[in-house]
Amino acid sequence: MTDAVTLDAPAKLNLFLRVLGRESDGYHSLETLFVRLALADELVVERREQNGVTLAVEGADTGPERDNLALRAAEMVRQMVRLPFGVHLTLRKRIPVGAGLGGGSADAAAALQAVNALAGNAIPRHELFQFAARLGADVPFCFSGASLAIGWGRGDRLFVVPSPPPAPVLIVSPPVSVKTSEAYGWIDQATEVRGRRGAVALDLESLGSWGSIGRMSGNDFETPVFGRHPEVRAAYEAVAKTQPLLCRMSGSGSSVFGIYRSARDRDDAALMLPRRLGRVITTETR
């Protein structure tokens, strides 16, 4: 049995994101198109003699340990299989925190897979998907390993679709964090939507190129977030001026991104952006 597992935890983008309504239990139903990125955290999970789960984070402040999704995911697996040993997680952060890029969800998905591997893959993959759904709406996509997938419900129901060829991506992450719970509240205040909205009709042809995806893209969080965080609006407007195929805010923010025809176009765009806008990251779809 192995003593350590090292995994990448890739970030995600939401190419479109529509909030369909708030359900009677207070959760929101949505539909979204996820894409996986090469940008990734690194998670190392090691066996330890002392029982329990411990965590060390390098590269960023991820907040209170009790709220860390990777730690919670590891503990879920440990309790289910009743591991006779402890595990230690070393998380090397490269994905901006609280930026709508799914870093915490990616870390949780990697932790589920890694701790289960230390346990000899005792939990079947389909059961780990149930764990992923309990941890958060983005975790099932991150766990799936899919390049492109439509998500609906709370984002935890997925339909994997063929992805266009890999494309260059530019991300700007302003120095502000947006809490998802607050962003949903802003949408509720603005729309007073309590029932369901109609879904967009989708077919594989409309998802066949980045240009066609760009023509249907949209994010219901943009208007309320832009109104409260002008630095996010400024980043979006700056990226849009570089003429990407697609420009959006990801998730509930605060990162904005552009997808480009070529790496040269992306790199030229990166040189055009003032650094006061925030952290600039060049990557590609995966």
Short mmCIF file of C-alpha atoms in Angstrom, two decimals:
data_model
loop_
_atom_site.label_atom_id
_atom_site.label_comp_id
_atom_site.label_asym_id
_atom_site.label_seq_id
_atom_site.Cartn_x
_atom_site.Cartn_y
_atom_site.Cartn_z
CA MET A 1 0.00 0.00 0.00
CA THR A 2 1.36 3.43 -0.99
CA ASP A 3 2.51 5.92 1.65
CA ALA A 4 1.91 9.15 -0.30
CA VAL A 5 -0.17 10.43 -3.21
CA THR A 6 0.44 13.66 -5.15
CA LEU A 7 -2.29 15.11 -7.36
CA ASP A 8 -2.98 18.28 -9.32
CA ALA A 9 -6.20 20.10 -8.44
CA PRO A 10 -7.17 22.04 -11.61
CA ALA A 11 -9.18 25.25 -11.54
CA LYS A 12 -12.45 25.74 -13.44
CA LEU A 13 -14.23 28.52 -15.27
CA ASN A 14 -17.94 29.07 -15.78
CA LEU A 15 -18.42 29.85 -19.47
CA PHE A 16 -22.04 30.68 -18.79
CA LEU A 17 -23.94 30.78 -15.51
CA ARG A 18 -27.67 31.38 -15.09
CA VAL A 19 -29.48 31.42 -11.76
CA LEU A 20 -32.89 29.92 -12.50
CA GLY A 21 -34.50 30.63 -9.15
CA ARG A 22 -34.49 30.11 -5.42
CA GLU A 23 -36.07 26.88 -4.19
CA SER A 24 -38.29 26.49 -1.12
CA ASP A 25 -35.32 25.18 0.91
CA GLY A 26 -33.36 28.37 0.23
CA TYR A 27 -30.92 26.85 -2.26
CA HIS A 28 -30.73 28.17 -5.80
CA SER A 29 -31.11 26.15 -8.98
CA LEU A 30 -28.83 27.07 -11.84
CA GLU A 31 -27.39 25.99 -15.14
CA THR A 32 -23.78 26.46 -16.11
CA LEU A 33 -21.07 25.33 -18.49
CA PHE A 34 -17.86 24.32 -16.73
CA VAL A 35 -14.44 24.14 -18.35
CA ARG A 36 -11.27 22.76 -16.77
CA LEU A 37 -7.99 24.71 -16.75
CA ALA A 38 -4.31 23.83 -16.71
CA LEU A 39 -3.92 26.22 -13.74
CA ALA A 40 -3.89 23.93 -10.70
CA ASP A 41 -3.06 23.63 -7.02
CA GLU A 42 -0.93 20.70 -5.88
CA LEU A 43 -2.03 18.36 -3.09
CA VAL A 44 0.25 15.85 -1.37
CA VAL A 45 -1.42 13.36 0.98
CA GLU A 46 0.78 11.21 3.24
CA ARG A 47 0.19 8.38 5.70
CA ARG A 48 0.97 9.25 9.32
CA GLU A 49 1.11 7.07 12.42
CA GLN A 50 -0.87 9.53 14.50
CA ASN A 51 -4.60 9.18 13.86
CA GLY A 52 -6.65 12.00 12.36
CA VAL A 53 -6.24 14.50 9.52
CA THR A 54 -3.78 17.40 9.54
CA LEU A 55 -3.27 20.14 6.98
CA ALA A 56 -0.49 22.52 5.93
CA VAL A 57 -1.18 25.20 3.32
CA GLU A 58 1.57 26.90 1.30
CA GLY A 59 1.24 29.92 -0.96
CA ALA A 60 -1.99 31.51 0.27
CA ASP A 61 -4.23 32.11 3.26
CA THR A 62 -7.24 29.84 2.85
CA GLY A 63 -8.98 30.94 6.04
CA PRO A 64 -9.88 28.88 9.14
CA GLU A 65 -8.79 25.26 8.94
CA ARG A 66 -12.26 24.04 9.96
CA ASP A 67 -13.66 25.55 6.74
CA ASN A 68 -11.09 23.99 4.42
CA LEU A 69 -12.86 21.73 1.93
CA ALA A 70 -9.83 19.51 1.33
CA LEU A 71 -9.59 18.74 5.03
CA ARG A 72 -13.32 18.05 5.23
CA ALA A 73 -13.12 15.76 2.20
CA ALA A 74 -10.21 13.82 3.69
CA GLU A 75 -12.07 13.40 6.96
CA MET A 76 -15.18 12.11 5.16
CA VAL A 77 -13.17 9.34 3.49
CA ARG A 78 -11.23 8.55 6.67
CA GLN A 79 -14.42 8.10 8.68
CA MET A 80 -16.16 6.03 6.00
CA VAL A 81 -13.35 3.47 5.66
CA ARG A 82 -12.22 3.74 9.31
CA LEU A 83 -8.59 4.19 8.39
CA PRO A 84 -6.18 2.61 10.89
CA PHE A 85 -3.72 5.47 10.23
CA GLY A 86 -3.72 9.24 10.01
CA VAL A 87 -3.24 11.40 6.94
CA HIS A 88 -1.40 14.68 6.44
CA LEU A 89 -2.32 17.05 3.61
CA THR A 90 0.15 19.53 2.12
CA LEU A 91 -1.70 21.96 -0.12
CA ARG A 92 0.34 24.18 -2.44
CA LYS A 93 -1.94 26.98 -3.62
CA ARG A 94 -1.58 28.45 -7.10
CA ILE A 95 -5.28 29.19 -7.74
CA PRO A 96 -6.39 32.54 -6.29
CA VAL A 97 -8.60 32.16 -3.20
CA GLY A 98 -12.21 33.36 -3.22
CA ALA A 99 -12.00 34.27 -6.89
CA GLY A 100 -14.68 32.12 -8.57
CA LEU A 101 -12.12 29.68 -10.00
CA GLY A 102 -13.11 26.68 -7.87
CA GLY A 103 -9.81 26.33 -6.03
CA GLY A 104 -11.36 25.03 -2.82
CA SER A 105 -13.60 22.65 -4.74
CA ALA A 106 -10.65 21.36 -6.78
CA ASP A 107 -8.67 20.76 -3.59
CA ALA A 108 -11.60 18.83 -2.08
CA ALA A 109 -11.95 16.67 -5.20
CA ALA A 110 -8.24 15.87 -5.14
CA ALA A 111 -8.41 15.03 -1.42
CA LEU A 112 -11.27 12.57 -1.98
CA GLN A 113 -9.29 10.78 -4.66
CA ALA A 114 -5.94 10.84 -2.84
CA VAL A 115 -7.15 9.66 0.58
CA ASN A 116 -9.21 6.93 -1.06
CA ALA A 117 -6.08 5.82 -2.95
CA LEU A 118 -4.19 5.57 0.38
CA ALA A 119 -7.05 3.37 1.58
CA GLY A 120 -6.64 1.02 -1.38
CA ASN A 121 -9.56 2.59 -3.30
CA ALA A 122 -11.98 1.14 -0.76
CA ILE A 123 -14.80 3.50 -1.80
CA PRO A 124 -16.20 3.03 -5.33
CA ARG A 125 -15.96 6.04 -7.61
CA HIS A 126 -19.74 6.48 -7.87
CA GLU A 127 -19.96 6.78 -4.08
CA LEU A 128 -17.19 9.38 -4.03
CA PHE A 129 -19.34 11.46 -6.38
CA GLN A 130 -21.98 11.53 -3.63
CA PHE A 131 -19.35 12.78 -1.19
CA ALA A 132 -18.37 15.43 -3.72
CA ALA A 133 -21.97 16.66 -4.03
CA ARG A 134 -22.24 17.00 -0.25
CA LEU A 135 -19.10 19.13 -0.14
CA GLY A 136 -20.18 21.77 -2.65
CA ALA A 137 -21.75 22.52 -6.02
CA ASP A 138 -18.46 22.69 -7.98
CA VAL A 139 -16.80 19.65 -6.39
CA PRO A 140 -18.48 16.99 -8.60
CA PHE A 141 -17.19 18.69 -11.77
CA CYS A 142 -13.71 19.00 -10.32
CA PHE A 143 -13.82 15.34 -9.27
CA SER A 144 -15.10 14.16 -12.66
CA GLY A 145 -11.93 15.06 -14.53
CA ALA A 146 -14.06 16.23 -17.47
CA SER A 147 -12.78 18.98 -19.75
CA LEU A 148 -16.24 20.45 -20.43
CA ALA A 149 -19.57 19.73 -18.77
CA ILE A 150 -23.02 21.24 -18.40
CA GLY A 151 -24.06 21.55 -14.76
CA TRP A 152 -27.57 22.07 -13.45
CA GLY A 153 -29.63 21.72 -10.30
CA ARG A 154 -27.29 23.18 -7.70
CA GLY A 155 -24.42 22.64 -10.12
CA ASP A 156 -23.91 19.12 -8.83
CA ARG A 157 -25.69 17.33 -11.68
CA LEU A 158 -23.46 17.00 -14.73
CA PHE A 159 -23.59 16.10 -18.38
CA VAL A 160 -20.11 15.73 -19.88
CA VAL A 161 -19.82 17.02 -23.45
CA PRO A 162 -16.98 17.03 -26.01
CA SER A 163 -14.68 20.03 -25.63
CA PRO A 164 -13.35 22.28 -28.39
CA PRO A 165 -9.55 22.13 -28.81
CA PRO A 166 -7.50 23.61 -25.94
CA ALA A 167 -7.49 27.40 -26.00
CA PRO A 168 -5.30 30.09 -24.39
CA VAL A 169 -6.83 31.81 -21.36
CA LEU A 170 -6.06 35.07 -19.58
CA ILE A 171 -7.33 35.58 -16.03
CA VAL A 172 -7.37 38.79 -14.01
CA SER A 173 -8.00 38.31 -10.30
CA PRO A 174 -8.73 41.67 -8.60
CA PRO A 175 -7.69 42.12 -4.96
CA VAL A 176 -11.20 41.54 -3.66
CA SER A 177 -13.04 38.40 -2.57
CA VAL A 178 -16.76 37.85 -3.19
CA LYS A 179 -18.70 35.57 -0.87
CA THR A 180 -20.99 33.32 -2.90
CA SER A 181 -23.76 33.48 -0.30
CA GLU A 182 -23.78 37.29 -0.47
CA ALA A 183 -23.79 37.24 -4.28
CA TYR A 184 -26.89 35.02 -4.34
CA GLY A 185 -28.54 37.45 -1.94
CA TRP A 186 -27.80 40.33 -4.31
CA ILE A 187 -29.43 38.43 -7.17
CA ASP A 188 -32.51 37.78 -5.04
CA GLN A 189 -32.76 41.46 -4.13
CA ALA A 190 -32.42 42.54 -7.75
CA THR A 191 -34.77 40.08 -9.42
CA GLU A 192 -37.10 38.87 -6.68
CA VAL A 193 -37.21 35.60 -8.61
CA ARG A 194 -38.66 32.77 -6.52
CA GLY A 195 -39.81 30.35 -9.21
CA ARG A 196 -37.96 28.76 -12.09
CA ARG A 197 -36.74 30.50 -15.23
CA GLY A 198 -36.74 28.72 -18.53
CA ALA A 199 -33.53 26.95 -19.53
CA VAL A 200 -31.51 27.74 -22.64
CA ALA A 201 -31.83 25.18 -25.44
CA LEU A 202 -28.43 23.61 -26.03
CA ASP A 203 -27.04 21.23 -28.62
CA LEU A 204 -23.56 19.88 -29.26
CA GLU A 205 -23.12 22.06 -32.35
CA SER A 206 -23.53 25.22 -30.24
CA LEU A 207 -20.74 23.97 -27.96
CA GLY A 208 -18.43 23.03 -30.81
CA SER A 209 -16.22 26.13 -30.87
CA TRP A 210 -15.12 28.83 -28.47
CA GLY A 211 -16.69 31.44 -30.70
CA SER A 212 -20.12 29.81 -30.59
CA ILE A 213 -19.84 29.32 -26.83
CA GLY A 214 -18.93 32.99 -26.53
CA ARG A 215 -22.08 34.02 -28.36
CA MET A 216 -24.27 32.31 -25.75
CA SER A 217 -22.16 33.14 -22.72
CA GLY A 218 -23.44 35.18 -19.81
CA ASN A 219 -23.24 35.32 -16.03
CA ASP A 220 -26.15 36.44 -13.85
CA PHE A 221 -23.75 37.42 -11.07
CA GLU A 222 -21.96 40.06 -13.14
CA THR A 223 -24.46 42.90 -12.76
CA PRO A 224 -24.78 42.76 -8.94
CA VAL A 225 -21.05 42.14 -8.42
CA PHE A 226 -20.00 44.93 -10.82
CA GLY A 227 -22.33 47.32 -9.01
CA ARG A 228 -20.73 46.63 -5.64
CA HIS A 229 -17.13 46.07 -6.69
CA PRO A 230 -16.02 48.61 -9.33
CA GLU A 231 -12.56 47.01 -9.43
CA VAL A 232 -14.14 43.84 -10.85
CA ARG A 233 -16.00 45.86 -13.47
CA ALA A 234 -12.76 47.65 -14.38
CA ALA A 235 -10.95 44.33 -14.84
CA TYR A 236 -13.78 42.98 -17.02
CA GLU A 237 -13.82 46.08 -19.23
CA ALA A 238 -10.05 45.97 -19.63
CA VAL A 239 -10.05 42.30 -20.68
CA ALA A 240 -13.00 42.86 -23.05
CA LYS A 241 -11.04 45.59 -24.85
CA THR A 242 -8.33 43.07 -25.80
CA GLN A 243 -10.83 41.39 -28.17
CA PRO A 244 -11.00 37.83 -26.81
CA LEU A 245 -13.35 35.27 -28.28
CA LEU A 246 -15.13 35.15 -24.95
CA CYS A 247 -14.96 37.42 -21.89
CA ARG A 248 -16.81 36.76 -18.63
CA MET A 249 -16.59 36.80 -14.86
CA SER A 250 -16.21 33.28 -13.45
CA GLY A 251 -18.64 31.99 -10.83
CA SER A 252 -19.71 34.65 -8.35
CA GLY A 253 -16.40 36.46 -8.88
CA SER A 254 -14.11 38.11 -8.49
CA SER A 255 -11.92 36.78 -11.34
CA VAL A 256 -12.63 37.71 -14.95
CA PHE A 257 -11.21 35.87 -17.94
CA GLY A 258 -10.77 35.96 -21.68
CA ILE A 259 -10.37 33.05 -24.10
CA TYR A 260 -8.26 33.82 -27.19
CA ARG A 261 -7.59 32.51 -30.69
CA SER A 262 -3.87 32.08 -30.06
CA ALA A 263 -1.29 32.18 -27.30
CA ARG A 264 0.22 35.25 -28.98
CA ASP A 265 -3.11 37.11 -28.77
CA ARG A 266 -3.41 36.15 -25.10
CA ASP A 267 0.16 37.16 -24.26
CA ASP A 268 -0.23 40.49 -26.09
CA ALA A 269 -3.41 41.10 -24.10
CA ALA A 270 -1.59 40.36 -20.84
CA LEU A 271 1.01 43.03 -21.68
CA MET A 272 -1.75 45.57 -22.29
CA LEU A 273 -3.37 45.20 -18.87
CA PRO A 274 -2.40 47.59 -16.04
CA ARG A 275 -1.10 45.61 -13.06
CA ARG A 276 -3.26 47.70 -10.73
CA LEU A 277 -6.22 45.63 -11.94
CA GLY A 278 -4.99 42.60 -9.98
CA ARG A 279 -3.09 39.38 -10.46
CA VAL A 280 -2.73 38.41 -14.12
CA ILE A 281 -2.50 34.68 -14.94
CA THR A 282 -1.90 33.06 -18.33
CA THR A 283 -3.07 29.47 -18.72
CA GLU A 284 -5.16 27.35 -21.10
CA THR A 285 -8.18 25.11 -21.13
CA ARG A 286 -7.38 21.52 -20.33
#
